[in-house]
mmCIF file of C-alpha atoms in Angstrom:
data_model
loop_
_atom_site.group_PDB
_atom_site.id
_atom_site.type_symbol
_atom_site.label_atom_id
_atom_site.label_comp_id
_atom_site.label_asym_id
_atom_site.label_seq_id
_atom_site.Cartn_x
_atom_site.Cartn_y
_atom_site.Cartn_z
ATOM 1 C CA UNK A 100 103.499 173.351 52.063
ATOM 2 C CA UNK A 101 101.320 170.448 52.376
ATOM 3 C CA UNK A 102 102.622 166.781 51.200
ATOM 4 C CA UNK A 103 99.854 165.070 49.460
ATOM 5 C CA UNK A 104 100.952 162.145 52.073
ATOM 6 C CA UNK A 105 98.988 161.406 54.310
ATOM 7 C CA UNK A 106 101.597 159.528 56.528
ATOM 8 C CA UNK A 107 103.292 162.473 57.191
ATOM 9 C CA UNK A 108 106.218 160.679 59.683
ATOM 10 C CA UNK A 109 107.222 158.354 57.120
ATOM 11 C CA UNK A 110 107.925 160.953 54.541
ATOM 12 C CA UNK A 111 111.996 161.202 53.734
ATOM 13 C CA UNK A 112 111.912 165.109 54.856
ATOM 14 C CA UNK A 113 109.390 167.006 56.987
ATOM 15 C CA UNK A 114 110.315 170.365 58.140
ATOM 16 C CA UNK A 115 107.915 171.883 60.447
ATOM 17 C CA UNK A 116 108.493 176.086 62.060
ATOM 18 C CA UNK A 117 112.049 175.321 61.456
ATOM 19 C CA UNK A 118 114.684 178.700 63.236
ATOM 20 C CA UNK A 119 118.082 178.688 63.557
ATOM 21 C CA UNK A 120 119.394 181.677 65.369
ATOM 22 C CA UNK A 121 123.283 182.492 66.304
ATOM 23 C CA UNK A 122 122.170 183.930 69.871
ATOM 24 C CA UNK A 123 119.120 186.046 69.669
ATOM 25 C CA UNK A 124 119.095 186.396 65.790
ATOM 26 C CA UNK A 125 117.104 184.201 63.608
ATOM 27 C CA UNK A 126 119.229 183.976 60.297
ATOM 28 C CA UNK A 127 116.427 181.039 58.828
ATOM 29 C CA UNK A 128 113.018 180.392 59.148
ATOM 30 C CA UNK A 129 111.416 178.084 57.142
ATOM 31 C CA UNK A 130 107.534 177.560 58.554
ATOM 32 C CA UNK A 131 106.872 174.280 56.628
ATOM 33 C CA UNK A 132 108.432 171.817 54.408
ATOM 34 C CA UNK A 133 107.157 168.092 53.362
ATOM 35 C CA UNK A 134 108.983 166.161 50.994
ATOM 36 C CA UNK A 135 107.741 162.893 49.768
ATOM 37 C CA UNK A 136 109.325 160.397 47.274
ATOM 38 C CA UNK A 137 110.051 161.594 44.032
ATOM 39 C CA UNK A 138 109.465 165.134 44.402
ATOM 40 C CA UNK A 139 112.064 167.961 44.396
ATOM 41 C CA UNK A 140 111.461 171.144 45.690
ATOM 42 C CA UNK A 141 113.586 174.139 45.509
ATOM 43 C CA UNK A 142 114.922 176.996 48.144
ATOM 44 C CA UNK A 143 116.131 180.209 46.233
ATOM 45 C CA UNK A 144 117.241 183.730 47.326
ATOM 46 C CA UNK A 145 120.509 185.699 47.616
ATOM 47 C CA UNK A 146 123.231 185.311 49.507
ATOM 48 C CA UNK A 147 122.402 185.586 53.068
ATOM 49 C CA UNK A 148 118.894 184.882 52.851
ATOM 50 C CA UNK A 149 119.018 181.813 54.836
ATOM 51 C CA UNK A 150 119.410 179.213 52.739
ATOM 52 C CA UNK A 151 122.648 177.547 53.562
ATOM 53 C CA UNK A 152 121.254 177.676 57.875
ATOM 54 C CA UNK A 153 118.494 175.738 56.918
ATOM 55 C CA UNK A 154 120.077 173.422 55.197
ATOM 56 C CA UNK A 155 122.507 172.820 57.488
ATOM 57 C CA UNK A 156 119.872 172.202 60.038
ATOM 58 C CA UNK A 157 117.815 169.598 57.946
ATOM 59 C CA UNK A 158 121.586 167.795 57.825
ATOM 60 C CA UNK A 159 121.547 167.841 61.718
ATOM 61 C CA UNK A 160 124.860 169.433 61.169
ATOM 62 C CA UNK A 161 123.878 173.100 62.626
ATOM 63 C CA UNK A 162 126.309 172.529 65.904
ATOM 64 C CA UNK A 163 129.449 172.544 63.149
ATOM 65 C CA UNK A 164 128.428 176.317 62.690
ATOM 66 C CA UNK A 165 127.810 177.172 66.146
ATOM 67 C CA UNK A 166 123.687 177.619 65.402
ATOM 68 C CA UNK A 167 120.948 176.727 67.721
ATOM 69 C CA UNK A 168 117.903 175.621 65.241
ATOM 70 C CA UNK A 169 114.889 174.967 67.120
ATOM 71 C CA UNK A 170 111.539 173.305 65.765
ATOM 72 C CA UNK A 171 110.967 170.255 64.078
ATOM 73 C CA UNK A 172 113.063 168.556 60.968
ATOM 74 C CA UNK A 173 112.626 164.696 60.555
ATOM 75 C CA UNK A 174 114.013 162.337 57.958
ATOM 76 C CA UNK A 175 112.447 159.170 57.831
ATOM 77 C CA UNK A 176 110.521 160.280 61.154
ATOM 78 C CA UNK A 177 113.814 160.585 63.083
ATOM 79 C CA UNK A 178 113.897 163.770 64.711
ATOM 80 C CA UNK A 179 116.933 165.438 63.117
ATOM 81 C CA UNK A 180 117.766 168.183 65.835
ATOM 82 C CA UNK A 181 118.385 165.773 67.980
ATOM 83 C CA UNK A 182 122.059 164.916 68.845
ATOM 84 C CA UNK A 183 121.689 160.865 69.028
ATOM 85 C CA UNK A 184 123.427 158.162 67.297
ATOM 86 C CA UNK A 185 120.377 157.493 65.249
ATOM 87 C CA UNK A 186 120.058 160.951 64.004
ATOM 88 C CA UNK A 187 123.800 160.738 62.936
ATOM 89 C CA UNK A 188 123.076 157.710 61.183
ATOM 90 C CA UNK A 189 120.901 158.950 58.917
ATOM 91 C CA UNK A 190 123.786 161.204 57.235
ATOM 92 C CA UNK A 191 124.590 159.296 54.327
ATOM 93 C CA UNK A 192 122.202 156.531 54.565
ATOM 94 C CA UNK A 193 118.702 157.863 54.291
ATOM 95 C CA UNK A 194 119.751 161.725 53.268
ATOM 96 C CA UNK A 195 122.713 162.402 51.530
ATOM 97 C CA UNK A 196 124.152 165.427 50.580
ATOM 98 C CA UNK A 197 125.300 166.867 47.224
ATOM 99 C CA UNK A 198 127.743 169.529 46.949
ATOM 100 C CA UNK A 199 129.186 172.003 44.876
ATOM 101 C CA UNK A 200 132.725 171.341 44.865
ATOM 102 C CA UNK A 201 132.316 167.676 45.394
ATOM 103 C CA UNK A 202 136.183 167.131 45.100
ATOM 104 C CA UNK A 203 137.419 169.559 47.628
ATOM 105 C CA UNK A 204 135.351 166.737 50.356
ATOM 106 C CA UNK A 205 136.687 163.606 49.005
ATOM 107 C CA UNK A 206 139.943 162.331 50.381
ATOM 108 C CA UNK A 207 142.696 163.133 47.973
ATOM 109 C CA UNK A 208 144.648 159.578 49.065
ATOM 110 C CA UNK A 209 141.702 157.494 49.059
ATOM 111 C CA UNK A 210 140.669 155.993 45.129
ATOM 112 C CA UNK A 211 137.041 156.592 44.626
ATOM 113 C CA UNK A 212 135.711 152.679 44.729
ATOM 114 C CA UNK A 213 137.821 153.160 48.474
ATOM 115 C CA UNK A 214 136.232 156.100 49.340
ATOM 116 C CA UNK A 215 132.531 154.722 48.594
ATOM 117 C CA UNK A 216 133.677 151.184 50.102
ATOM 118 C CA UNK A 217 134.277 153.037 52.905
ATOM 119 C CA UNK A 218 131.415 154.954 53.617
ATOM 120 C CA UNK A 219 129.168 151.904 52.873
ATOM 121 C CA UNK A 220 131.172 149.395 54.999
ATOM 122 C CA UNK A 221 130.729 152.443 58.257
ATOM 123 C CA UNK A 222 126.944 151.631 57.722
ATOM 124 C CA UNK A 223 127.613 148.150 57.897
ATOM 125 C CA UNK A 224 127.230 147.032 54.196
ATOM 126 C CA UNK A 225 129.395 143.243 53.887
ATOM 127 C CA UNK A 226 132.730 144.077 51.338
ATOM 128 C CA UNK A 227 130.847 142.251 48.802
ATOM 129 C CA UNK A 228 127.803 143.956 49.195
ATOM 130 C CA UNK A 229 129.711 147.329 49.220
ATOM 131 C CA UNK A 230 131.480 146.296 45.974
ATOM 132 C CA UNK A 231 128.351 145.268 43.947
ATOM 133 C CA UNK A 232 126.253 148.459 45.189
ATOM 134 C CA UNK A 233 129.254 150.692 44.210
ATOM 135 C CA UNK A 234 129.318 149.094 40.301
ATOM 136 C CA UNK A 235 125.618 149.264 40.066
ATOM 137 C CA UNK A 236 125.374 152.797 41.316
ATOM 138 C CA UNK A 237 128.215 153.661 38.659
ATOM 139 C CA UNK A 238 126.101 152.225 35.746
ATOM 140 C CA UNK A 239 122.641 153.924 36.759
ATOM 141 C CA UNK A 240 124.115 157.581 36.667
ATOM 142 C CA UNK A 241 126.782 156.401 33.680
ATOM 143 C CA UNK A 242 129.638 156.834 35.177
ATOM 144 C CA UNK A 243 132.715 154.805 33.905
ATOM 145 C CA UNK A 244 133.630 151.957 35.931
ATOM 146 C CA UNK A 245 137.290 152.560 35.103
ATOM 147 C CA UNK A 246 136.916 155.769 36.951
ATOM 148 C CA UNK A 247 135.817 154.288 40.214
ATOM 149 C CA UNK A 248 139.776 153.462 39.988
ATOM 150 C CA UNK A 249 141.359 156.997 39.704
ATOM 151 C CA UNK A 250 141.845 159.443 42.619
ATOM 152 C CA UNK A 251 139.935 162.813 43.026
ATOM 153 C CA UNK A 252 142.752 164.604 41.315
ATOM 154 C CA UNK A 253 142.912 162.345 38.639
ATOM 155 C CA UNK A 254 138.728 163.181 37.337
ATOM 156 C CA UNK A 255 136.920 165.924 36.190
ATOM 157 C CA UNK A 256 134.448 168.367 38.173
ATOM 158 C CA UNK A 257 131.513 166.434 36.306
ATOM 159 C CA UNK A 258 132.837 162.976 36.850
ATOM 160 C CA UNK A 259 133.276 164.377 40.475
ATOM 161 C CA UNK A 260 129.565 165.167 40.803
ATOM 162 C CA UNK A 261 128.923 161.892 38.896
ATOM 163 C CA UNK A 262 130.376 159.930 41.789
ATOM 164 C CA UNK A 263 129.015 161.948 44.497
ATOM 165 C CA UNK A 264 125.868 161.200 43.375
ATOM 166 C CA UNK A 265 126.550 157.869 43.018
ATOM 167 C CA UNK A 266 127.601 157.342 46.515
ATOM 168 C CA UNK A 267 124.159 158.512 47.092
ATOM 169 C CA UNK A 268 122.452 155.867 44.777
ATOM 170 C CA UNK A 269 124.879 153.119 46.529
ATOM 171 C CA UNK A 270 123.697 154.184 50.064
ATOM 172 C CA UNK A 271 120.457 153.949 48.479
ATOM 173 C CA UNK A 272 119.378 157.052 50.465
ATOM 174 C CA UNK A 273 115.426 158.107 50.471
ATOM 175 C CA UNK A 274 116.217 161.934 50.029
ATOM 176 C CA UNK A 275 119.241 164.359 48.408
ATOM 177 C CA UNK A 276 119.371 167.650 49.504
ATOM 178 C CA UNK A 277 121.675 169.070 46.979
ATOM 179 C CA UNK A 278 123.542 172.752 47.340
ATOM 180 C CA UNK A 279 124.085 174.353 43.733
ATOM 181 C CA UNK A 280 125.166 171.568 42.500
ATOM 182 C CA UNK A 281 125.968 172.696 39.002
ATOM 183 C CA UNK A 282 127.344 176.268 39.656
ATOM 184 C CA UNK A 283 130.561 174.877 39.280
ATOM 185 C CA UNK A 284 130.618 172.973 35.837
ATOM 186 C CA UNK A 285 130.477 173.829 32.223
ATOM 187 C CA UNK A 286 126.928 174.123 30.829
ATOM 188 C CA UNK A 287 127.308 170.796 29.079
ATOM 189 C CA UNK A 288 128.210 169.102 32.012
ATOM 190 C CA UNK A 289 125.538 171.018 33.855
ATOM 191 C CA UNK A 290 122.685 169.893 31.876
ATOM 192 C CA UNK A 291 123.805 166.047 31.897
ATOM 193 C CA UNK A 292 123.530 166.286 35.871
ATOM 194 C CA UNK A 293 120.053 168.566 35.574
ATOM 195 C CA UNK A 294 119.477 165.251 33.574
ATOM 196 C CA UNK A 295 120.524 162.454 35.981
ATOM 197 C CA UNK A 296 119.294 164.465 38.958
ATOM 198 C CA UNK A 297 115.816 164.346 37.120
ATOM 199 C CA UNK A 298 116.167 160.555 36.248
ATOM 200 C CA UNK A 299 116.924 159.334 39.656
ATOM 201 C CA UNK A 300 114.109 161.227 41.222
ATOM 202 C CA UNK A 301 111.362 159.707 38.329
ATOM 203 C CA UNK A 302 112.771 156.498 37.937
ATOM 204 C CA UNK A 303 114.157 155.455 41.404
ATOM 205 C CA UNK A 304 111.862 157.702 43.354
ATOM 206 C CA UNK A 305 114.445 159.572 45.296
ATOM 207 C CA UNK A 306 113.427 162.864 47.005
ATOM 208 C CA UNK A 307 115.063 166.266 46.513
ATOM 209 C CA UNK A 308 116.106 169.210 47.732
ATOM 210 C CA UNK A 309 117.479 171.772 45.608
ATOM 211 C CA UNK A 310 119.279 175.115 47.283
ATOM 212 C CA UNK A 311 120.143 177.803 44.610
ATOM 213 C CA UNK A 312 120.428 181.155 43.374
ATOM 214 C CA UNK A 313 120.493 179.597 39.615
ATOM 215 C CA UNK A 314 116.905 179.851 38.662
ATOM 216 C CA UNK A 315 117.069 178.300 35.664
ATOM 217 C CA UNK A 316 118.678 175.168 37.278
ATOM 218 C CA UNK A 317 115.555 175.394 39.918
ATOM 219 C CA UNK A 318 112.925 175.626 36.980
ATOM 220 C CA UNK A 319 114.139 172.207 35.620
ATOM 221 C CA UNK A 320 114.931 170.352 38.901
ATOM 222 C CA UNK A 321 111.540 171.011 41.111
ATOM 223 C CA UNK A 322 107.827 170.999 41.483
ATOM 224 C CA UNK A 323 107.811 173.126 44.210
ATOM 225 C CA UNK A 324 109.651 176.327 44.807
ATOM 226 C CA UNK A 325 110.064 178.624 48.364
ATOM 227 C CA UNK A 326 111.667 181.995 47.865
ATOM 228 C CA UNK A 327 113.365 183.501 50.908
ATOM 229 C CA UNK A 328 114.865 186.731 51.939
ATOM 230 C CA UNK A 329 116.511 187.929 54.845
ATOM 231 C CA UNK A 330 115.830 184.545 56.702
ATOM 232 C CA UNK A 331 112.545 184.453 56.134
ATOM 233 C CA UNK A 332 110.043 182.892 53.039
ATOM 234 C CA UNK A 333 108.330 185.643 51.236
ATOM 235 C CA UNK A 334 106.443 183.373 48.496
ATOM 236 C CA UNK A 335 105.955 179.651 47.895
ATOM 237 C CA UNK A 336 104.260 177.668 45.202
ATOM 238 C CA UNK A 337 104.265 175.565 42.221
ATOM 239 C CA UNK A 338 107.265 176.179 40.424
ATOM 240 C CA UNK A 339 106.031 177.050 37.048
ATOM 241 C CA UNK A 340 103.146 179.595 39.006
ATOM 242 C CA UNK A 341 105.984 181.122 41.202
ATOM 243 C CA UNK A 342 108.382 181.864 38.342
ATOM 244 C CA UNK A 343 105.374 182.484 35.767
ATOM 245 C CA UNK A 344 103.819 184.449 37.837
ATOM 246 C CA UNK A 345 105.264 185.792 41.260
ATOM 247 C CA UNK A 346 103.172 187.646 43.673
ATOM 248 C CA UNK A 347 106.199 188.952 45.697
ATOM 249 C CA UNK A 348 107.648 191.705 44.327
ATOM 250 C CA UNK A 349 111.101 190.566 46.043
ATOM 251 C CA UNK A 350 110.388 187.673 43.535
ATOM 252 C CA UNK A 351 109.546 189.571 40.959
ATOM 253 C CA UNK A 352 113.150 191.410 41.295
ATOM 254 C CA UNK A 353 114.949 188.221 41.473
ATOM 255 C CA UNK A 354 113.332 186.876 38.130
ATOM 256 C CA UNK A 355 114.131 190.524 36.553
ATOM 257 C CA UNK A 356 117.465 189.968 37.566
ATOM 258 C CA UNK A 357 118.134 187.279 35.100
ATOM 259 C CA UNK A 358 116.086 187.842 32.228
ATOM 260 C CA UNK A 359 117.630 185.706 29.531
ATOM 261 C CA UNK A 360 117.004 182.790 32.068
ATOM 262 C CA UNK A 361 114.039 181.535 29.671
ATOM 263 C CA UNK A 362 115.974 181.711 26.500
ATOM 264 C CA UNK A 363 119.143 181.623 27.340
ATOM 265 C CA UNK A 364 119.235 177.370 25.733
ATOM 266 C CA UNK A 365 115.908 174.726 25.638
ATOM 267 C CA UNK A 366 114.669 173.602 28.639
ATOM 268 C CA UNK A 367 112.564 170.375 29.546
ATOM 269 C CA UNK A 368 110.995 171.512 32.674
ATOM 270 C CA UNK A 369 110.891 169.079 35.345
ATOM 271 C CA UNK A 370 107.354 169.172 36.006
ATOM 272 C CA UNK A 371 106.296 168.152 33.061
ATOM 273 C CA UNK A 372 108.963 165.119 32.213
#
């Protein structure tokens, strides 16, 4: 897709013929990709179809997995695919990641204002500094302060994604490339993090990117929507034109798949809030 930017290096993700192979097979290909601030796009498609390798790749984390991704994936114009302390930095600092299980990646001995004091302080952020960005953070996606206190075991799967994404806010990160983040909660807690996720992108202008098989979650989150199968993308577009009126018939058999998805509670669609 084409960014309406026309500074195309100082976007917070650009993805250009992006393939990551495991020898001779290419498990993802994902042709193009520009993310500027504020916008969310979405990657959806089954299991296997890629999603997770690409991802992975855009992290600069494909080595972990034994991959080989070739191409071109920049955040902030830093060349990604490249194994240099610069790229690394950018992990939590520019890009940050949100997860499903948030809890199962946060030290269990560590309190939570610890754990973010931590990860601020390894980028350099004074204790005071650290301290102020963490309570701040806590208050913009309304998370208690008295939970910044607790351990991981000691707060719920929502308060959980809560402070992941806070960490985010604190690290004040340009982009958030987020993997189903609400598959795991209750639908009340879901839709107060379809909320915040929304908020942050509007109001503080953070980019997104959203990888799910939950299309109703992907109809709220993004403007933008690529649909892949079997490593490759078989139909892109405008979210509401993809899902309102889908060209591919592989898209057409994952929206049939799910028919309640309109109906099944009200939805604000993102595009249009």
């Amino acid at each position: 897709m084409n960014s309406e930017s026309s500074n195309s290096e100082g976007l917070p993700l650009r993805v250009k013929d992006l393939r990551v192979s495991y020898g001779d097979r290419v498990v993802s290909h994902i042709p193009s990709l520009e993310l500027a601030a504020g916008q969310s796009i979405g990657i959806v498609g089954e299991s296997g179809s890629g999603k997770s390798s690409a991802l992975m790749a855009m992290l600069g984390l494909s080595s972990t997995t034994g991959a080989q991704p070739t191409g071109l994936v920049t955040v902030s114009g830093v060349d990604m695919l490249a194994d240099t302390p610069q790229a690394r930095s950018m992990l939590g600092w520019d890009i940050g990641l949100v997860m499903q299980s948030p809890q199962s990646s946060l030290n269990p001995t560590m309190k939570l204002r610890n754990l973010a004091r931590a990860a601020l302080r390894r980028h350099g952020v004074s204790k005071e500094d650290a301290d102020k960005r963490i309570t701040e953070a806590a208050s913009i996606v309304r998370l208690d302060e008295r939970v910044l206190g607790r351990y991981p075991h000691e707060i719920s799967g929502g308060q959980a994604q809560r402070f992941v994404i806070a960490l985010a806010v604190a690290q004040r990160v340009r982009c958030i490339l987020a993997d189903e983040p609400t598959s795991a909660l209750d639908v009340t807690v879901q839709a107060e993090v379809i909320t915040l996720l929304n908020r942050l992108r509007h109001e503080e202008g953070i980019a997104m990117l959203l990888i799910s098989h939950d299309l109703p979650v992907v109809s709220e989150l993004t403007d933008y929507v690529l649909v892949m199968r079997n490593g490759e993308v078989v139909e892109e577009g405008k979210t509401p034109q993809v899902f309102g009126n889908p060209q591919n018939e592989y898209t057409k058999s994952l929206l049939a798949s799910v028919p309640e998805w309109q109906t099944e509670r009200p939805r604000k669609n993102a595009w249009t809030s």
